[in-house]
PDB file of C-alpha atoms and ligand atoms in Angstrom:
ATOM      1  CA  GLY A  20       7.003   0.656  -7.594  1.00 32.00           C
ATOM      2  CA  ALA A  21       8.200  -2.630  -6.797  1.00 36.00           C
ATOM      3  CA  ASP A  22      12.126  -1.812  -6.472  1.00 39.00           C
ATOM      4  CA  LEU A  23      11.639   0.163  -3.609  1.00 43.00           C
ATOM      5  CA  ARG A  24       9.876  -2.723  -1.967  1.00 42.00           C
ATOM      6  CA  LYS A  25      12.340  -5.397  -1.928  1.00 42.00           C
ATOM      7  CA  GLY A  26      12.772  -6.736   1.618  1.00 43.00           C
ATOM      8  CA  LEU A  27      10.171  -4.763   3.021  1.00 47.00           C
ATOM      9  CA  PRO A  28       7.159  -6.349   5.011  1.00 47.00           C
ATOM     10  CA  GLY A  29       4.844  -5.955   2.211  1.00 44.00           C
ATOM     11  CA  ASP A  30       7.676  -7.928  -0.167  1.00 46.00           C
ATOM     12  CA  THR A  31       7.176 -11.782  -0.232  1.00 44.00           C
ATOM     13  CA  GLY A  32      10.018 -12.083  -2.608  1.00 41.00           C
ATOM     14  CA  SER A  33       7.615 -13.416  -5.333  1.00 41.00           C
ATOM     15  CA  ALA A  34       6.058 -13.092  -8.591  1.00 39.00           C
ATOM     16  CA  ALA A  35       2.593 -15.031  -6.803  1.00 40.00           C
ATOM     17  CA  GLY A  36      -0.210 -12.656  -6.478  1.00 40.00           C
ATOM     18  CA  THR A  37       1.424  -9.963  -8.866  1.00 45.00           C
ATOM     19  CA  GLY A  38       1.937 -11.481 -12.074  1.00 47.00           C
ATOM     20  CA  ASP A  39      -0.872 -13.094 -12.444  1.00 57.00           C
ATOM     21  CA  GLY A  40      -2.457  -9.924 -12.115  1.00 69.00           C
ATOM     22  CA  ARG A  41      -4.645 -10.661  -9.625  1.00 80.00           C
ATOM     23  CA  PRO A  42      -5.222  -7.869  -6.636  1.00 94.00           C
ATOM     24  CA  LEU A  43      -3.816  -8.748  -3.196  1.00 96.00           C
ATOM     25  CA  VAL A  44      -7.014  -8.068  -1.512  1.00 96.00           C
ATOM     26  CA  ARG A  45     -10.255  -8.694  -3.002  1.00 96.00           C
ATOM     27  CA  LEU A  46     -13.707  -8.030  -2.249  1.00 97.00           C
ATOM     28  CA  GLU A  47     -16.766  -9.310  -3.744  1.00 97.00           C
ATOM     29  CA  LYS A  48     -20.556  -8.725  -3.159  1.00 98.00           C
ATOM     30  CA  VAL A  49     -19.722  -8.762   0.591  1.00 97.00           C
ATOM     31  CA  ASN A  50     -22.966  -8.494   2.953  1.00 98.00           C
ATOM     32  CA  LYS A  51     -23.318  -7.696   6.031  1.00 98.00           C
ATOM     33  CA  HIS A  52     -26.028  -7.057   8.906  1.00 97.00           C
ATOM     34  CA  PHE A  53     -26.702  -6.291  12.281  1.00 97.00           C
ATOM     35  CA  GLY A  54     -29.971  -7.213  12.954  1.00 95.00           C
ATOM     36  CA  GLN A  55     -32.152  -5.191  10.742  1.00 95.00           C
ATOM     37  CA  LEU A  56     -29.372  -2.917   9.738  1.00 97.00           C
ATOM     38  CA  HIS A  57     -27.693  -3.612   6.706  1.00 98.00           C
ATOM     39  CA  VAL A  58     -24.076  -2.489   7.250  1.00 98.00           C
ATOM     40  CA  LEU A  59     -21.981  -3.491   3.976  1.00 98.00           C
ATOM     41  CA  ARG A  60     -24.380  -3.954   0.711  1.00 98.00           C
ATOM     42  CA  ASP A  61     -22.661  -5.855  -1.892  1.00 98.00           C
ATOM     43  CA  ILE A  62     -19.313  -4.336  -1.597  1.00 98.00           C
ATOM     44  CA  ASP A  63     -16.981  -5.172  -4.197  1.00 98.00           C
ATOM     45  CA  LEU A  64     -13.341  -3.885  -3.478  1.00 97.00           C
ATOM     46  CA  ASP A  65      -9.826  -4.670  -5.307  1.00 97.00           C
ATOM     47  CA  ILE A  66      -6.566  -3.363  -3.823  1.00 97.00           C
ATOM     48  CA  ARG A  67      -3.417  -3.995  -6.123  1.00 96.00           C
ATOM     49  CA  ARG A  68      -0.096  -4.803  -4.218  1.00 96.00           C
ATOM     50  CA  GLY A  69       2.081  -1.394  -3.284  1.00 96.00           C
ATOM     51  CA  GLU A  70      -1.827   0.367  -3.373  1.00 97.00           C
ATOM     52  CA  VAL A  71      -2.819   2.679  -0.977  1.00 98.00           C
ATOM     53  CA  VAL A  72      -7.098   2.901  -0.607  1.00 98.00           C
ATOM     54  CA  VAL A  73      -8.182   5.825   1.636  1.00 98.00           C
ATOM     55  CA  VAL A  74     -11.438   4.767   2.723  1.00 98.00           C
ATOM     56  CA  ILE A  75     -13.848   8.022   3.920  1.00 98.00           C
ATOM     57  CA  GLY A  76     -17.404   8.778   4.533  1.00 97.00           C
ATOM     58  CA  PRO A  77     -20.030   9.622   7.359  1.00 97.00           C
ATOM     59  CA  SER A  78     -20.108   8.431  10.754  1.00 96.00           C
ATOM     60  CA  GLY A  79     -21.709   4.941  10.637  1.00 97.00           C
ATOM     61  CA  SER A  80     -21.389   4.241   6.846  1.00 98.00           C
ATOM     62  CA  GLY A  81     -19.753   0.885   7.804  1.00 98.00           C
ATOM     63  CA  LYS A  82     -16.132   2.091   7.371  1.00 98.00           C
ATOM     64  CA  SER A  83     -14.998   0.228  10.445  1.00 97.00           C
ATOM     65  CA  THR A  84     -17.213  -2.716   9.780  1.00 97.00           C
ATOM     66  CA  LEU A  85     -15.353  -3.209   6.510  1.00 97.00           C
ATOM     67  CA  CYS A  86     -12.239  -3.102   8.254  1.00 96.00           C
ATOM     68  CA  ARG A  87     -12.951  -5.365  10.779  1.00 94.00           C
ATOM     69  CA  ALA A  88     -14.491  -7.704   7.847  1.00 94.00           C
ATOM     70  CA  ILE A  89     -11.350  -7.614   5.915  1.00 93.00           C
ATOM     71  CA  ASN A  90      -9.437  -9.086   9.145  1.00 88.00           C
ATOM     72  CA  ARG A  91     -12.627 -11.335   9.683  1.00 84.00           C
ATOM     73  CA  LEU A  92     -12.752  -9.996  13.237  1.00 87.00           C
ATOM     74  CA  GLU A  93     -16.274  -9.814  11.970  1.00 91.00           C
ATOM     75  CA  PRO A  94     -17.849 -12.462  10.263  1.00 91.00           C
ATOM     76  CA  ILE A  95     -20.084 -11.359   7.271  1.00 94.00           C
ATOM     77  CA  ASP A  96     -23.148 -12.994   6.152  1.00 95.00           C
ATOM     78  CA  SER A  97     -22.325 -13.200   2.042  1.00 95.00           C
ATOM     79  CA  GLY A  98     -19.569 -12.460  -0.434  1.00 96.00           C
ATOM     80  CA  THR A  99     -16.050 -13.630  -0.626  1.00 94.00           C
ATOM     81  CA  ILE A 100     -12.864 -11.864   1.079  1.00 93.00           C
ATOM     82  CA  GLU A 101      -9.451 -13.195  -0.809  1.00 92.00           C
ATOM     83  CA  ILE A 102      -6.123 -12.214   0.469  1.00 92.00           C
ATOM     84  CA  ASP A 103      -3.363 -12.886  -1.934  1.00 91.00           C
ATOM     85  CA  GLY A 104      -5.443 -15.067  -3.875  1.00 88.00           C
ATOM     86  CA  GLN A 105      -6.721 -17.284  -0.648  1.00 86.00           C
ATOM     87  CA  ARG A 106     -10.157 -17.023   0.484  1.00 86.00           C
ATOM     88  CA  LEU A 107     -10.718 -16.154   4.158  1.00 78.00           C
ATOM     89  CA  PRO A 108     -11.820 -19.020   6.348  1.00 75.00           C
ATOM     90  CA  GLU A 109     -14.634 -18.380   8.935  1.00 72.00           C
ATOM     91  CA  GLU A 110     -12.347 -19.930  11.286  1.00 71.00           C
ATOM     92  CA  GLY A 111      -9.476 -22.595  12.744  1.00 74.00           C
ATOM     93  CA  LYS A 112      -5.627 -22.552  12.175  1.00 75.00           C
ATOM     94  CA  GLU A 113      -6.031 -21.355   8.603  1.00 76.00           C
ATOM     95  CA  LEU A 114      -7.674 -18.445   9.489  1.00 77.00           C
ATOM     96  CA  ALA A 115      -5.166 -17.563  12.269  1.00 75.00           C
ATOM     97  CA  ARG A 116      -2.031 -17.639   9.809  1.00 74.00           C
ATOM     98  CA  LEU A 117      -4.272 -15.282   6.787  1.00 76.00           C
ATOM     99  CA  ARG A 118      -5.273 -12.803   9.704  1.00 79.00           C
ATOM    100  CA  ALA A 119      -1.348 -12.445  10.611  1.00 83.00           C
ATOM    101  CA  ASP A 120      -1.069 -11.450   7.124  1.00 89.00           C
ATOM    102  CA  VAL A 121      -2.946  -8.311   7.505  1.00 93.00           C
ATOM    103  CA  GLY A 122      -1.847  -6.144  10.158  1.00 94.00           C
ATOM    104  CA  MET A 123      -4.149  -3.215  12.133  1.00 94.00           C
ATOM    105  CA  VAL A 124      -3.843  -0.267  13.442  1.00 96.00           C
ATOM    106  CA  PHE A 125      -6.978   1.084  15.454  1.00 93.00           C
ATOM    107  CA  GLN A 126      -8.336   4.510  16.509  1.00 91.00           C
ATOM    108  CA  SER A 127      -7.432   3.276  20.269  1.00 88.00           C
ATOM    109  CA  PHE A 128      -3.757   2.650  20.594  1.00 81.00           C
ATOM    110  CA  ASN A 129      -4.404  -1.225  21.896  1.00 88.00           C
ATOM    111  CA  LEU A 130      -1.020  -1.482  22.996  1.00 95.00           C
ATOM    112  CA  PHE A 131      -0.632  -3.956  25.863  1.00 96.00           C
ATOM    113  CA  ALA A 132      -0.504  -1.745  29.160  1.00 96.00           C
ATOM    114  CA  HIS A 133       1.778  -4.074  31.420  1.00 97.00           C
ATOM    115  CA  LYS A 134       4.545  -5.022  28.375  1.00 98.00           C
ATOM    116  CA  THR A 135       7.422  -2.685  27.380  1.00 98.00           C
ATOM    117  CA  ILE A 136       7.274  -1.033  24.350  1.00 98.00           C
ATOM    118  CA  LEU A 137       9.768  -3.665  23.195  1.00 98.00           C
ATOM    119  CA  GLN A 138       7.735  -6.643  24.678  1.00 98.00           C
ATOM    120  CA  ASN A 139       4.406  -5.143  22.691  1.00 98.00           C
ATOM    121  CA  VAL A 140       6.388  -5.220  19.292  1.00 98.00           C
ATOM    122  CA  THR A 141       8.115  -8.895  20.190  1.00 98.00           C
ATOM    123  CA  LEU A 142       5.180 -10.435  21.663  1.00 96.00           C
ATOM    124  CA  GLY A 143       3.101 -11.639  18.216  1.00 93.00           C
ATOM    125  CA  PRO A 144       6.590 -12.271  16.397  1.00 94.00           C
ATOM    126  CA  ILE A 145       7.599 -15.096  19.076  1.00 95.00           C
ATOM    127  CA  LYS A 146       4.217 -16.476  19.853  1.00 91.00           C
ATOM    128  CA  VAL A 147       2.679 -16.637  16.358  1.00 87.00           C
ATOM    129  CA  ARG A 148       5.593 -16.377  13.988  1.00 86.00           C
ATOM    130  CA  LYS A 149       7.697 -18.776  16.066  1.00 91.00           C
ATOM    131  CA  MET A 150      10.714 -16.083  15.694  1.00 95.00           C
ATOM    132  CA  GLY A 151      13.408 -16.328  18.382  1.00 97.00           C
ATOM    133  CA  LYS A 152      13.613 -13.779  21.176  1.00 97.00           C
ATOM    134  CA  ALA A 153      16.603 -12.350  20.351  1.00 97.00           C
ATOM    135  CA  GLU A 154      16.204 -12.045  16.470  1.00 97.00           C
ATOM    136  CA  ALA A 155      12.411 -10.449  17.550  1.00 98.00           C
ATOM    137  CA  GLU A 156      14.131  -7.958  19.510  1.00 98.00           C
ATOM    138  CA  GLU A 157      16.545  -7.088  16.724  1.00 98.00           C
ATOM    139  CA  GLN A 158      13.686  -6.560  14.524  1.00 98.00           C
ATOM    140  CA  ALA A 159      11.405  -4.836  17.074  1.00 98.00           C
ATOM    141  CA  MET A 160      14.472  -2.327  17.713  1.00 98.00           C
ATOM    142  CA  ALA A 161      14.912  -1.933  14.117  1.00 98.00           C
ATOM    143  CA  LEU A 162      10.905  -0.872  13.119  1.00 98.00           C
ATOM    144  CA  LEU A 163      11.079   1.069  16.489  1.00 98.00           C
ATOM    145  CA  GLU A 164      14.132   3.349  15.353  1.00 97.00           C
ATOM    146  CA  ARG A 165      12.051   3.398  11.841  1.00 96.00           C
ATOM    147  CA  VAL A 166       8.766   5.215  13.048  1.00 97.00           C
ATOM    148  CA  GLY A 167      11.327   7.437  15.532  1.00 96.00           C
ATOM    149  CA  ILE A 168      10.397   6.002  19.124  1.00 97.00           C
ATOM    150  CA  GLY A 169      13.844   3.382  19.211  1.00 97.00           C
ATOM    151  CA  HIS A 170      14.635   5.489  22.441  1.00 97.00           C
ATOM    152  CA  GLN A 171      11.507   4.411  24.048  1.00 98.00           C
ATOM    153  CA  ALA A 172      11.553   0.961  24.173  1.00 98.00           C
ATOM    154  CA  ALA A 173      12.186  -0.077  27.633  1.00 98.00           C
ATOM    155  CA  LYS A 174       9.122   2.000  28.499  1.00 98.00           C
ATOM    156  CA  TYR A 175       5.485   1.401  29.062  1.00 98.00           C
ATOM    157  CA  PRO A 176       2.727   2.528  27.056  1.00 97.00           C
ATOM    158  CA  ALA A 177       1.840   5.088  29.873  1.00 97.00           C
ATOM    159  CA  GLN A 178       4.902   6.975  29.772  1.00 97.00           C
ATOM    160  CA  LEU A 179       4.558   7.589  25.906  1.00 97.00           C
ATOM    161  CA  SER A 180       2.508  10.411  24.205  1.00 96.00           C
ATOM    162  CA  GLY A 181      -0.630   9.810  21.975  1.00 96.00           C
ATOM    163  CA  GLY A 182       1.382   9.750  18.939  1.00 96.00           C
ATOM    164  CA  GLN A 183       4.334   7.636  20.752  1.00 97.00           C
ATOM    165  CA  GLN A 184       1.705   4.949  21.551  1.00 97.00           C
ATOM    166  CA  GLN A 185       0.365   5.191  17.711  1.00 97.00           C
ATOM    167  CA  ARG A 186       3.993   4.714  16.426  1.00 97.00           C
ATOM    168  CA  ALA A 187       4.596   1.746  18.642  1.00 97.00           C
ATOM    169  CA  ALA A 188       1.016   0.307  17.730  1.00 97.00           C
ATOM    170  CA  ILE A 189       2.145   0.604  13.960  1.00 98.00           C
ATOM    171  CA  ALA A 190       5.674  -1.037  14.628  1.00 98.00           C
ATOM    172  CA  ARG A 191       3.903  -3.921  16.237  1.00 97.00           C
ATOM    173  CA  ALA A 192       1.810  -4.886  13.364  1.00 96.00           C
ATOM    174  CA  LEU A 193       4.367  -4.503  10.897  1.00 97.00           C
ATOM    175  CA  ALA A 194       6.521  -6.785  12.803  1.00 97.00           C
ATOM    176  CA  MET A 195       4.340  -9.603  11.822  1.00 94.00           C
ATOM    177  CA  LYS A 196       5.331  -8.673   8.650  1.00 94.00           C
ATOM    178  CA  PRO A 197       1.797  -8.236   7.337  1.00 95.00           C
ATOM    179  CA  LYS A 198       0.884  -8.264   3.393  1.00 95.00           C
ATOM    180  CA  VAL A 199      -1.287  -5.388   4.191  1.00 96.00           C
ATOM    181  CA  MET A 200      -1.918  -2.797   6.415  1.00 97.00           C
ATOM    182  CA  LEU A 201      -5.289  -1.566   7.787  1.00 97.00           C
ATOM    183  CA  PHE A 202      -5.683   1.521   9.731  1.00 98.00           C
ATOM    184  CA  ASP A 203      -8.951   2.528  10.941  1.00 97.00           C
ATOM    185  CA  GLU A 204      -8.785   6.340  12.160  1.00 97.00           C
ATOM    186  CA  PRO A 205      -5.313   6.381  13.246  1.00 97.00           C
ATOM    187  CA  THR A 206      -5.192   9.782  14.358  1.00 97.00           C
ATOM    188  CA  SER A 207      -8.744  10.563  15.315  1.00 95.00           C
ATOM    189  CA  ALA A 208      -7.648  10.015  19.196  1.00 94.00           C
ATOM    190  CA  LEU A 209      -4.543  12.029  19.190  1.00 95.00           C
ATOM    191  CA  ASP A 210      -4.301  15.460  20.221  1.00 94.00           C
ATOM    192  CA  PRO A 211      -3.757  17.633  17.221  1.00 93.00           C
ATOM    193  CA  GLU A 212      -0.189  18.207  17.191  1.00 93.00           C
ATOM    194  CA  MET A 213       0.816  14.490  17.169  1.00 95.00           C
ATOM    195  CA  VAL A 214      -1.359  13.844  14.373  1.00 96.00           C
ATOM    196  CA  ASN A 215       1.858  14.568  11.684  1.00 96.00           C
ATOM    197  CA  GLU A 216       4.388  12.384  13.564  1.00 96.00           C
ATOM    198  CA  VAL A 217       2.169   9.783  12.816  1.00 97.00           C
ATOM    199  CA  LEU A 218       1.007  10.144   9.015  1.00 97.00           C
ATOM    200  CA  GLU A 219       4.352  10.796   8.299  1.00 96.00           C
ATOM    201  CA  VAL A 220       4.959   7.250   9.451  1.00 97.00           C
ATOM    202  CA  MET A 221       2.351   6.329   6.993  1.00 97.00           C
ATOM    203  CA  THR A 222       3.231   8.579   4.187  1.00 96.00           C
ATOM    204  CA  GLU A 223       6.484   6.981   4.483  1.00 95.00           C
ATOM    205  CA  LEU A 224       5.132   3.508   4.764  1.00 96.00           C
ATOM    206  CA  ALA A 225       2.774   3.893   1.304  1.00 95.00           C
ATOM    207  CA  ARG A 226       5.682   5.126  -0.311  1.00 94.00           C
ATOM    208  CA  GLU A 227       8.139   2.131   0.321  1.00 94.00           C
ATOM    209  CA  GLY A 228       5.081   0.381  -1.134  1.00 95.00           C
ATOM    210  CA  MET A 229       3.240  -1.370   1.792  1.00 97.00           C
ATOM    211  CA  THR A 230      -0.387  -2.264   0.799  1.00 97.00           C
ATOM    212  CA  MET A 231      -2.533   0.135   2.828  1.00 98.00           C
ATOM    213  CA  ILE A 232      -6.111   0.424   3.515  1.00 98.00           C
ATOM    214  CA  VAL A 233      -6.802   3.527   5.609  1.00 98.00           C
ATOM    215  CA  VAL A 234      -9.685   5.133   7.237  1.00 98.00           C
ATOM    216  CA  THR A 235      -9.412   8.722   7.768  1.00 97.00           C
ATOM    217  CA  HIS A 236     -11.004  12.178   7.531  1.00 95.00           C
ATOM    218  CA  GLU A 237      -7.150  13.217   7.234  1.00 96.00           C
ATOM    219  CA  MET A 238      -7.800  15.037   3.672  1.00 95.00           C
ATOM    220  CA  GLY A 239      -4.275  16.139   2.722  1.00 95.00           C
ATOM    221  CA  PHE A 240      -2.956  12.659   3.651  1.00 96.00           C
ATOM    222  CA  ALA A 241      -5.494  10.985   1.076  1.00 96.00           C
ATOM    223  CA  ARG A 242      -4.651  13.486  -1.657  1.00 95.00           C
ATOM    224  CA  ARG A 243      -0.957  12.834  -0.556  1.00 93.00           C
ATOM    225  CA  ALA A 244      -0.305   9.371  -0.201  1.00 95.00           C
ATOM    226  CA  ALA A 245      -3.631   7.385  -1.742  1.00 97.00           C
ATOM    227  CA  ASP A 246      -3.254   5.559  -5.063  1.00 97.00           C
ATOM    228  CA  LYS A 247      -7.577   5.332  -4.651  1.00 97.00           C
ATOM    229  CA  VAL A 248     -10.130   7.161  -2.555  1.00 98.00           C
ATOM    230  CA  VAL A 249     -13.127   5.108  -1.798  1.00 98.00           C
ATOM    231  CA  PHE A 250     -16.165   7.088  -0.836  1.00 98.00           C
ATOM    232  CA  MET A 251     -18.484   5.019   1.447  1.00 98.00           C
ATOM    233  CA  ALA A 252     -21.976   6.082   2.602  1.00 97.00           C
ATOM    234  CA  ASP A 253     -25.067   3.788   3.733  1.00 97.00           C
ATOM    235  CA  GLY A 254     -22.795   0.924   3.765  1.00 98.00           C
ATOM    236  CA  GLU A 255     -22.277   1.365   0.050  1.00 98.00           C
ATOM    237  CA  ILE A 256     -19.165   2.191  -2.071  1.00 98.00           C
ATOM    238  CA  VAL A 257     -20.647   5.538  -3.762  1.00 98.00           C
ATOM    239  CA  GLU A 258     -17.359   6.558  -4.936  1.00 98.00           C
ATOM    240  CA  GLU A 259     -14.439   5.085  -5.907  1.00 97.00           C
ATOM    241  CA  ASN A 260     -11.745   7.412  -7.839  1.00 97.00           C
ATOM    242  CA  THR A 261      -8.295   8.813  -7.959  1.00 97.00           C
ATOM    243  CA  PRO A 262      -7.630  11.596  -5.393  1.00 97.00           C
ATOM    244  CA  ASP A 263      -7.000  14.370  -7.569  1.00 97.00           C
ATOM    245  CA  GLU A 264     -10.405  12.956  -9.867  1.00 97.00           C
ATOM    246  CA  PHE A 265     -12.259  12.658  -6.043  1.00 97.00           C
ATOM    247  CA  PHE A 266     -11.679  15.743  -4.668  1.00 96.00           C
ATOM    248  CA  ASP A 267     -11.575  18.571  -8.123  1.00 96.00           C
ATOM    249  CA  ASN A 268     -14.339  16.236  -9.673  1.00 96.00           C
ATOM    250  CA  THR A 269     -16.851  14.822  -7.660  1.00 97.00           C
ATOM    251  CA  ARG A 270     -19.543  12.989  -8.835  1.00 97.00           C
ATOM    252  CA  THR A 271     -21.950  12.242  -6.639  1.00 97.00           C
ATOM    253  CA  GLU A 272     -24.507  14.554  -4.545  1.00 97.00           C
ATOM    254  CA  ARG A 273     -23.243  12.540  -1.365  1.00 96.00           C
ATOM    255  CA  ALA A 274     -19.469  12.825  -1.755  1.00 97.00           C
ATOM    256  CA  LYS A 275     -19.881  16.629  -2.295  1.00 97.00           C
ATOM    257  CA  ASP A 276     -22.595  17.059   0.394  1.00 96.00           C
ATOM    258  CA  PHE A 277     -19.868  14.985   2.651  1.00 96.00           C
ATOM    259  CA  LEU A 278     -16.999  17.178   1.279  1.00 95.00           C
ATOM    260  CA  SER A 279     -18.256  20.755   1.824  1.00 94.00           C
ATOM    261  CA  LYS A 280     -19.033  19.509   5.530  1.00 92.00           C
ATOM    262  CA  ILE A 281     -15.559  18.603   6.754  1.00 86.00           C
ATOM    263  CA  ILE A 282     -13.117  20.794   4.542  1.00 73.00           C
TER     264      ILE A 282
HETATM  265  P1  ADP B 214     -18.199   3.708  10.465  1.00 62.56           P
HETATM  266  O1  ADP B 214     -16.858   3.439  10.738  1.00 62.56           O
HETATM  267  O2  ADP B 214     -18.387   4.184   9.006  1.00 62.56           O
HETATM  268  O3  ADP B 214     -18.618   4.927  11.319  1.00 62.56           O
HETATM  269  P2  ADP B 214     -19.184   1.287  11.449  1.00 62.56           P
HETATM  270  O4  ADP B 214     -19.016   0.728  10.549  1.00 62.56           O
HETATM  271  O5  ADP B 214     -18.606   1.636  12.521  1.00 62.56           O
HETATM  272  O6  ADP B 214     -19.125   2.800  10.758  1.00 62.56           O
HETATM  273  O7  ADP B 214     -21.207   1.182  11.621  1.00 62.56           O
HETATM  274  C1  ADP B 214     -21.911   0.737  10.843  1.00 62.56           C
HETATM  275  C2  ADP B 214     -22.991   0.629  11.236  1.00 62.56           C
HETATM  276  O8  ADP B 214     -23.281  -0.087  12.238  1.00 62.56           O
HETATM  277  C3  ADP B 214     -23.528   1.706  12.364  1.00 62.56           C
HETATM  278  O9  ADP B 214     -24.919   2.280  11.980  1.00 62.56           O
HETATM  279  C4  ADP B 214     -23.307   1.378  13.382  1.00 62.56           C
HETATM  280  O10 ADP B 214     -23.786   1.627  14.898  1.00 62.56           O
HETATM  281  C5  ADP B 214     -23.540  -0.181  13.530  1.00 62.56           C
HETATM  282  N1  ADP B 214     -22.649  -1.208  14.285  1.00 62.56           N
HETATM  283  C6  ADP B 214     -21.056  -1.242  14.424  1.00 62.56           C
HETATM  284  N2  ADP B 214     -20.916  -2.480  14.811  1.00 62.56           N
HETATM  285  C7  ADP B 214     -21.895  -3.003  15.618  1.00 62.56           C
HETATM  286  C8  ADP B 214     -22.303  -3.979  16.437  1.00 62.56           C
HETATM  287  N3  ADP B 214     -21.560  -4.608  16.488  1.00 62.56           N
HETATM  288  N4  ADP B 214     -23.428  -4.286  16.751  1.00 62.56           N
HETATM  289  C9  ADP B 214     -24.376  -4.044  15.972  1.00 62.56           C
HETATM  290  N5  ADP B 214     -24.254  -2.494  15.323  1.00 62.56           N
HETATM  291  C10 ADP B 214     -23.202  -1.951  14.788  1.00 62.56           C
HETATM  292 MG1   MG B 215     -15.562   3.812  12.214  1.00 62.56          MG
END
């Protein structure tokens, strides 16, 4: 609920984008090709503020491309993507500013190897948000505490476990005060015993009201944390429903087939 979210990174402190009923993220008729391959087909997707959308589907169905398109790491061929009512431009300063509203966490942790965990988290706020060093460090320490690795701040990424590195990557993304967080298979590269510590941080973030798009094969997380499950296959959204409906009343053969293989 909105009250829980006061003062959190996703809270803009204004009614803009909420009161008018407009979704925080809106994709309309988004298409993307790689050569002959049509990887995103007429994707329509609305994500409300505070909503957690879990995207599932077979390998190669376009889930990563969808995430990358939302962050404009990947240009689209047609359609529109809006974040908080603003249409994403193709390039330029405006794009950099809007892109900073979207935090992204990848399968591979993507931390800067030659910077400490603390420096990894302060870099963006100092460079992009023009935050002072002391303030950036204070914020970084609070975020690292929040994801449970405050005591690792002075270490380098290679000195941390995979689960700790991924939690640092989440802290780094949160440091930019994004309006929406994208997670692309954040636990797929982790040893099994480290999956839960990352999912717990994500569950907590969801509970606090962060708007999230999560690509994952962790169906327990989807059931627990998602407001909406989106099932993709061959570049299309084939099914979109609440987790209970999606898992207990799967409508399409393609989704049934997929679920029978992974559960
Ligand atoms: P998913 O994340 O669901 O596994 P992806 O979005 O990574 O799917 O990929 C969708 C399809 O696009 C796949 O067939 C993949 O091989 C192809 N693809 C992804 N990235 C590229 C690229 N940069 N160049 C060409 N083909 C790509
Ligand atoms: Mg992928």
